[in-house]
Short mmCIF file of C-alpha atoms and ligand atoms in Angstrom, two decimals:
data_model
loop_
_atom_site.label_atom_id
_atom_site.label_comp_id
_atom_site.label_asym_id
_atom_site.label_seq_id
_atom_site.Cartn_x
_atom_site.Cartn_y
_atom_site.Cartn_z
CA UNK A 1 249.04 122.28 130.95
CA UNK A 2 246.95 123.87 133.66
CA UNK A 3 250.07 125.70 134.88
CA UNK A 4 250.78 127.32 131.46
CA UNK A 5 247.05 128.27 130.87
CA UNK A 6 246.52 129.92 134.07
CA UNK A 7 248.76 133.00 133.92
CA UNK A 8 247.50 133.52 130.25
CA UNK A 9 243.88 133.27 131.22
CA UNK A 10 244.75 135.76 134.11
CA UNK A 11 246.05 138.19 131.59
CA UNK A 12 242.98 137.70 129.36
CA UNK A 13 240.86 138.49 132.55
CA UNK A 14 242.70 141.74 133.18
CA UNK A 15 242.29 142.75 129.53
CA UNK A 16 238.53 141.93 129.53
CA UNK A 17 238.20 144.14 132.55
CA UNK A 18 239.91 146.88 130.69
CA UNK A 19 237.73 146.29 127.59
CA UNK A 20 234.61 146.34 129.83
CA UNK A 21 235.42 149.46 131.44
CA UNK A 22 236.21 151.09 128.21
CA UNK A 23 232.92 149.87 126.62
CA UNK A 24 230.94 151.38 129.49
CA UNK A 25 232.98 154.66 129.14
CA UNK A 26 231.84 154.55 125.35
CA UNK A 27 228.40 153.89 126.23
CA UNK A 28 228.25 156.88 128.53
CA UNK A 29 229.60 159.12 125.82
CA UNK A 30 226.98 157.63 123.39
CA UNK A 31 224.21 158.66 125.96
CA UNK A 32 225.56 162.28 125.94
CA UNK A 33 225.49 162.06 122.15
CA UNK A 34 221.95 161.01 122.42
CA UNK A 35 220.93 164.03 124.54
CA UNK A 36 222.68 166.35 122.21
CA UNK A 37 220.74 164.80 119.34
CA UNK A 38 217.46 164.87 121.24
CA UNK A 39 217.84 168.63 121.74
CA UNK A 40 218.23 169.37 118.09
CA UNK A 41 215.86 166.55 116.83
CA UNK A 42 218.99 165.18 114.96
CA UNK A 43 218.84 161.56 113.62
CA UNK A 44 220.27 158.89 115.82
CA UNK A 45 221.55 156.55 113.09
CA UNK A 46 224.40 158.19 111.33
CA UNK A 47 225.60 155.84 108.42
CA UNK A 48 228.32 158.00 107.36
CA UNK A 49 230.00 158.17 110.90
CA UNK A 50 229.51 154.31 111.35
CA UNK A 51 231.00 153.71 107.99
CA UNK A 52 234.12 155.97 108.93
CA UNK A 53 234.49 154.14 112.30
CA UNK A 54 234.45 150.84 110.60
CA UNK A 55 236.88 151.81 107.79
CA UNK A 56 239.21 153.46 110.40
CA UNK A 57 239.33 150.22 112.52
CA UNK A 58 240.19 148.24 109.50
CA UNK A 59 242.96 150.77 108.54
CA UNK A 60 244.41 150.86 112.12
CA UNK A 61 243.96 147.03 113.02
CA UNK A 62 247.37 145.90 114.11
CA UNK A 63 246.40 142.20 113.90
CA UNK A 64 246.43 139.41 114.63
CA UNK A 65 242.58 139.73 114.39
CA UNK A 66 241.21 139.91 110.75
CA UNK A 67 239.84 143.05 109.43
CA UNK A 68 236.52 141.70 109.04
CA UNK A 69 236.43 140.17 112.36
CA UNK A 70 237.52 143.54 114.04
CA UNK A 71 234.78 145.29 111.98
CA UNK A 72 232.09 142.79 113.21
CA UNK A 73 233.00 143.47 116.84
CA UNK A 74 232.89 147.33 116.35
CA UNK A 75 229.65 147.02 114.32
CA UNK A 76 228.13 145.43 117.45
CA UNK A 77 229.80 148.16 119.88
CA UNK A 78 228.22 150.74 117.73
CA UNK A 79 224.91 148.91 117.60
CA UNK A 80 224.75 148.63 121.39
CA UNK A 81 225.70 152.33 121.95
CA UNK A 82 223.32 153.47 119.34
CA UNK A 83 220.65 151.58 121.15
CA UNK A 84 221.38 153.58 124.33
CA UNK A 85 220.11 156.55 122.30
CA UNK A 86 217.38 154.69 120.56
CA UNK A 87 216.69 151.23 119.34
CA UNK A 88 215.91 151.87 115.87
CA UNK A 89 213.21 149.83 113.97
CA UNK A 90 214.03 148.40 110.71
CA UNK A 91 211.63 146.81 108.28
CA UNK A 92 212.57 143.94 106.00
CA UNK A 93 211.15 141.25 103.76
CA UNK A 94 210.27 138.59 106.24
CA UNK A 95 209.47 136.22 107.72
CA UNK A 96 212.47 135.98 110.29
CA UNK A 97 215.49 133.76 108.48
CA UNK A 98 215.45 135.72 105.10
CA UNK A 99 218.52 137.07 103.60
CA UNK A 100 216.94 140.42 103.92
CA UNK A 101 217.28 140.03 107.80
CA UNK A 102 220.78 139.06 107.56
CA UNK A 103 221.40 142.32 105.72
CA UNK A 104 219.49 144.25 108.55
CA UNK A 105 221.94 142.71 111.14
CA UNK A 106 225.09 143.33 108.80
CA UNK A 107 224.15 146.93 108.55
CA UNK A 108 222.73 147.79 112.06
CA UNK A 109 224.34 145.13 114.25
CA UNK A 110 222.04 143.05 116.64
CA UNK A 111 220.77 145.75 118.93
CA UNK A 112 217.99 146.76 116.47
CA UNK A 113 214.34 146.10 116.33
CA UNK A 114 213.53 144.11 113.23
CA UNK A 115 210.16 144.33 111.63
CA UNK A 116 209.41 141.56 109.27
CA UNK A 117 206.97 142.48 106.43
CA UNK A 118 205.10 140.19 103.87
CA UNK A 119 206.34 142.06 100.76
CA UNK A 120 208.75 144.48 99.57
CA UNK A 121 205.73 146.97 98.91
CA UNK A 122 205.07 146.60 102.71
CA UNK A 123 208.65 147.58 103.68
CA UNK A 124 208.29 150.77 101.71
CA UNK A 125 204.90 151.47 103.19
CA UNK A 126 206.17 150.95 106.71
CA UNK A 127 209.25 153.17 106.20
CA UNK A 128 207.10 155.82 104.67
CA UNK A 129 204.46 155.66 107.25
CA UNK A 130 207.23 155.80 109.94
CA UNK A 131 206.34 152.50 111.58
CA UNK A 132 209.75 151.72 110.85
CA UNK A 133 212.75 154.21 111.05
CA UNK A 134 214.46 152.38 108.00
CA UNK A 135 213.77 149.64 105.60
CA UNK A 136 216.16 147.20 104.02
CA UNK A 137 215.14 145.96 100.51
CA UNK A 138 217.10 143.99 97.99
CA UNK A 139 218.21 145.99 94.82
CA UNK A 140 220.33 143.57 92.79
CA UNK A 141 221.81 139.99 92.87
CA UNK A 142 225.18 139.37 91.22
CA UNK A 143 223.64 136.29 89.40
CA UNK A 144 220.14 137.42 88.44
CA UNK A 145 220.39 141.30 88.07
CA UNK A 146 217.89 143.90 89.38
CA UNK A 147 215.09 143.20 91.68
CA UNK A 148 212.43 145.08 89.52
CA UNK A 149 209.98 145.56 92.39
CA UNK A 150 212.43 147.51 94.42
CA UNK A 151 213.36 149.71 91.40
CA UNK A 152 209.57 150.44 90.74
CA UNK A 153 208.97 151.50 94.33
CA UNK A 154 212.03 153.66 94.61
CA UNK A 155 210.38 155.76 91.81
CA UNK A 156 206.98 155.71 93.23
CA UNK A 157 207.50 156.46 96.83
CA UNK A 158 209.04 159.33 98.80
CA UNK A 159 211.61 157.05 100.46
CA UNK A 160 215.34 158.09 99.85
CA UNK A 161 218.39 155.63 100.08
CA UNK A 162 220.39 156.22 103.30
CA UNK A 163 222.81 153.29 102.97
CA UNK A 164 223.84 150.10 101.13
CA UNK A 165 224.87 146.78 102.28
CA UNK A 166 225.82 143.67 100.39
CA UNK A 167 226.02 140.01 101.81
CA UNK A 168 227.01 136.68 100.20
CA UNK A 169 223.92 134.61 99.30
CA UNK A 170 224.36 130.95 99.81
CA UNK A 171 221.37 128.63 99.32
CA UNK A 172 220.78 125.16 100.72
CA UNK A 173 218.28 122.43 99.82
CA UNK A 174 216.44 121.53 102.95
CA UNK A 175 213.67 119.29 104.07
CA UNK A 176 211.86 118.41 107.44
CA UNK A 177 213.76 114.99 107.26
CA UNK A 178 217.15 115.96 105.82
CA UNK A 179 216.37 113.56 102.93
CA UNK A 180 214.63 113.93 99.43
CA UNK A 181 212.54 110.70 100.00
CA UNK A 182 208.85 111.43 99.18
CA UNK A 183 209.57 115.18 98.06
CA UNK A 184 207.58 116.19 95.12
CA UNK A 185 207.97 120.07 95.11
CA UNK A 186 210.89 122.59 95.65
CA UNK A 187 209.76 125.78 97.07
CA UNK A 188 211.77 129.08 97.11
CA UNK A 189 211.57 132.75 95.97
CA UNK A 190 211.68 132.95 92.29
CA UNK A 191 215.23 134.71 92.59
CA UNK A 192 216.51 131.61 94.64
CA UNK A 193 214.90 129.12 92.06
CA UNK A 194 216.76 131.10 89.12
CA UNK A 195 220.01 131.18 91.11
CA UNK A 196 220.03 127.45 91.52
CA UNK A 197 218.43 126.38 88.25
CA UNK A 198 221.62 124.62 86.95
CA UNK A 199 222.07 122.66 90.04
CA UNK A 200 218.38 121.86 90.06
CA UNK A 201 218.26 120.55 86.42
CA UNK A 202 221.12 118.34 87.15
CA UNK A 203 220.25 116.83 90.29
CA UNK A 204 216.48 117.06 90.52
CA UNK A 205 215.34 117.53 87.04
CA UNK A 206 211.70 116.16 87.46
CA UNK A 207 210.56 117.89 90.50
CA UNK A 208 208.11 120.72 90.55
CA UNK A 209 209.58 124.08 91.31
CA UNK A 210 207.24 126.53 92.97
CA UNK A 211 207.79 130.20 93.72
CA UNK A 212 206.71 131.54 96.96
CA UNK A 213 206.90 135.00 98.78
CA UNK A 214 210.30 134.27 100.16
CA UNK A 215 212.90 131.68 100.89
CA UNK A 216 212.01 131.69 104.68
CA UNK A 217 208.32 131.18 103.90
CA UNK A 218 209.52 128.05 101.67
CA UNK A 219 211.15 127.01 104.85
CA UNK A 220 207.96 127.38 106.91
CA UNK A 221 206.07 125.33 104.35
CA UNK A 222 208.77 122.47 104.39
CA UNK A 223 208.82 122.59 108.19
CA UNK A 224 205.01 121.55 108.04
CA UNK A 225 204.92 119.49 104.88
CA UNK A 226 207.40 116.45 104.39
CA UNK A 227 206.74 116.40 100.61
CA UNK A 228 208.21 119.90 100.25
CA UNK A 229 211.78 120.97 100.05
CA UNK A 230 212.93 124.40 100.56
CA UNK A 231 215.70 126.46 99.19
CA UNK A 232 216.97 128.85 101.78
CA UNK A 233 219.83 130.01 103.94
CA UNK A 234 220.95 127.51 106.60
CA UNK A 235 220.11 130.35 109.11
CA UNK A 236 216.44 129.96 108.05
CA UNK A 237 216.65 126.27 108.15
CA UNK A 238 217.82 126.23 111.74
CA UNK A 239 214.93 128.71 112.55
CA UNK A 240 212.36 126.35 111.11
CA UNK A 241 214.41 123.00 112.23
CA UNK A 242 215.08 121.58 108.73
CA UNK A 243 217.75 119.06 107.82
CA UNK A 244 220.15 120.07 105.14
CA UNK A 245 220.07 117.79 102.03
CA UNK A 246 222.65 119.81 100.36
CA UNK A 247 224.37 122.95 101.17
CA UNK A 248 225.74 125.63 98.59
CA UNK A 249 223.61 124.77 95.69
CA UNK A 250 223.62 128.17 94.13
CA UNK A 251 225.16 128.14 90.62
CA UNK A 252 227.57 130.94 91.35
CA UNK A 253 229.79 130.35 94.31
CA UNK A 254 230.29 134.20 94.59
CA UNK A 255 226.58 134.88 94.58
CA UNK A 256 225.86 138.27 96.40
CA UNK A 257 222.84 140.46 96.90
CA UNK A 258 223.24 144.12 97.41
CA UNK A 259 220.42 145.79 99.52
CA UNK A 260 219.52 149.62 99.95
CA UNK A 261 218.71 150.97 103.41
CA UNK A 262 215.79 153.25 102.57
CA UNK A 263 214.35 155.93 105.05
CA UNK A 264 213.97 159.66 105.38
CA UNK A 265 217.57 160.55 106.18
CA UNK A 266 219.73 162.13 103.61
CA UNK A 267 223.14 160.81 104.78
CA UNK A 268 226.10 163.20 104.95
CA UNK A 269 229.37 162.43 102.98
CA UNK A 270 231.52 159.73 104.47
CA UNK A 271 234.44 160.12 102.15
CA UNK A 272 233.63 157.04 99.94
CA UNK A 273 229.97 157.28 98.75
CA UNK A 274 227.62 156.32 96.12
CA UNK A 275 224.76 158.41 94.56
CA UNK A 276 221.69 156.71 93.04
CA UNK A 277 219.19 158.49 90.61
CA UNK A 278 216.46 157.80 88.01
CA UNK A 279 216.44 159.54 84.70
CA UNK A 280 214.29 159.63 81.66
CA UNK A 281 214.90 161.05 78.36
CA UNK A 282 212.85 162.08 75.36
CA UNK A 283 212.46 159.12 72.79
CA UNK A 284 214.92 160.36 70.17
CA UNK A 285 218.39 159.36 68.58
CA UNK A 286 221.35 160.18 70.80
CA UNK A 287 219.22 161.20 73.85
CA UNK A 288 220.86 158.60 76.16
CA UNK A 289 224.46 159.50 74.88
CA UNK A 290 223.88 163.41 75.36
CA UNK A 291 222.19 162.54 78.82
CA UNK A 292 225.39 160.93 80.17
CA UNK A 293 227.72 163.34 78.69
CA UNK A 294 228.04 165.65 82.09
CA UNK A 295 229.37 162.42 83.91
CA UNK A 296 232.44 162.16 81.56
CA UNK A 297 232.77 165.88 81.46
CA UNK A 298 233.07 166.18 85.30
CA UNK A 299 235.05 162.84 85.63
CA UNK A 300 232.33 161.12 87.63
CA UNK A 301 232.24 157.32 87.32
CA UNK A 302 229.18 155.25 86.87
CA UNK A 303 229.02 152.03 88.81
CA UNK A 304 225.54 150.88 87.63
CA UNK A 305 223.20 151.67 84.66
CA UNK A 306 219.79 149.73 84.76
CA UNK A 307 216.59 150.37 82.61
CA UNK A 308 213.06 149.78 83.43
CA UNK A 309 209.98 150.25 81.07
CA UNK A 310 207.98 153.37 81.81
CA UNK A 311 204.89 151.15 81.57
CA UNK A 312 202.86 153.94 79.88
CA UNK A 313 202.26 152.00 76.72
CA UNK A 314 205.28 153.33 74.63
CA UNK A 315 208.85 152.34 74.29
CA UNK A 316 210.13 154.61 76.99
CA UNK A 317 212.37 153.89 79.87
CA UNK A 318 213.61 154.88 83.19
CA UNK A 319 217.20 154.69 83.72
CA UNK A 320 218.52 153.85 87.18
CA UNK A 321 221.90 155.24 87.51
CA UNK A 322 224.57 154.86 90.40
CA UNK A 323 227.45 157.25 90.59
CA UNK A 324 230.97 157.25 92.54
CA UNK A 325 230.92 160.04 94.99
CA UNK A 326 228.30 162.09 97.24
CA UNK A 327 225.91 164.52 95.76
CA UNK A 328 227.70 167.23 97.83
CA UNK A 329 231.01 166.51 96.22
CA UNK A 330 232.00 169.13 93.86
CA UNK A 331 232.14 167.23 90.42
CA UNK A 332 229.15 165.22 91.28
CA UNK A 333 227.18 168.22 92.20
CA UNK A 334 228.09 169.94 88.98
CA UNK A 335 227.32 166.78 87.02
CA UNK A 336 224.01 166.21 88.64
CA UNK A 337 222.88 170.03 87.80
CA UNK A 338 223.62 169.36 84.19
CA UNK A 339 221.96 165.85 84.28
CA UNK A 340 218.84 167.44 85.49
CA UNK A 341 218.84 170.00 82.78
CA UNK A 342 219.20 167.48 80.06
CA UNK A 343 216.74 165.03 81.47
CA UNK A 344 212.74 165.00 80.85
CA UNK A 345 212.49 163.29 84.23
CA UNK A 346 215.13 163.32 87.13
CA UNK A 347 214.83 162.03 90.79
CA UNK A 348 217.69 161.92 93.14
CA UNK A 349 217.47 158.80 95.28
CA UNK A 350 220.19 159.60 97.64
CA UNK A 351 223.89 159.59 98.52
CA UNK A 352 225.36 157.09 101.05
CA UNK A 353 228.43 155.39 102.23
CA UNK A 354 229.82 152.49 99.85
CA UNK A 355 228.87 149.21 101.64
CA UNK A 356 231.69 147.26 103.19
C1 ISJ B 1 227.37 158.07 118.72
C2 ISJ B 1 226.69 158.41 117.86
O1 ISJ B 1 225.38 157.73 117.38
C3 ISJ B 1 225.32 156.52 116.69
C4 ISJ B 1 226.43 155.58 117.12
C5 ISJ B 1 227.69 155.45 116.70
C6 ISJ B 1 228.76 154.96 117.62
O2 ISJ B 1 228.40 154.27 118.56
O3 ISJ B 1 230.01 155.33 117.24
C7 ISJ B 1 227.95 156.23 115.64
C8 ISJ B 1 226.99 156.83 114.89
C9 ISJ B 1 225.53 156.80 115.29
O4 ISJ B 1 224.83 156.04 114.43
C10 ISJ B 1 227.27 159.35 116.98
O5 ISJ B 1 226.33 159.91 116.16
O6 ISJ B 1 228.31 159.75 117.08
#
């Protein structure tokens, strides 16, 4: 066996040497890019360029490696190259171990400075204040719908959306001991409790459910108190040394959460983009119908339509709309101008590459 392996491993060693030489060449060019950007004060992180590189490697991938795996490798290569220019700081809903943190690494790779925050509000504040270069905030979950606090803060702050990222959300029930003996409370973020309610009703109908600030927070509590079980990711469980009672307890096996990358960067077109905006109309018959007419007229598809009460005491609403295309694409630009003319309120949140 050894005789057969030796020449193959020699080939792998030779290839690794080439990969390493090429990586270092790539790194040196990224440093030059960094110098050019510094001269013009241009942004280091360019989501549209990174999206194009990742789409390109999937299109050109000759196999046998899977597209997703090749993209993970290139995501890390770009992350390391970007860090040679500047290590970007990204605020997220902490503590470490949350799905928000996973979304940060999914978008930026691991050569990034994560800044865990106590609340979604704080993520917006840190990003607005420039303490962080970007923030990552949950926007919607495939089972539970919109994250209302994020929608409200999109409206209230000056942050724009520079990117989006979607990750699978798998919940595990975990305790300090790995068993449910003596457990009287299940802690999790309210969204996670909602996403696992059918399973909990079936398997632990009598146990108190307590909403806490985040799933990772629940994991911290469970790591200190054996009468508490946490619902969180297995990553959080590992971080806080919990034993898994039951993995994959979310009611929908395809459960996903979409996150927005917020910041001050107006991302350029990548070729496959989304545009997000908030609109309001006067409270009269046909107003919403008329409002959206420019989309049909210019052939722009709407991928999301969400309403939030305006909270001014009357039955008025803000509409959160996602469109296919970039604000600089001709049909989108035309539709946006007409939408703005028809709307009582109009705020463009940003255009950004469609998440992988
Ligand atoms: C090298 C650049 O800077 C960053 C790193 C990239 C890379 O390593 O490919 C791509 C985009 C930027 O986020 C660039 O802008 O081209």
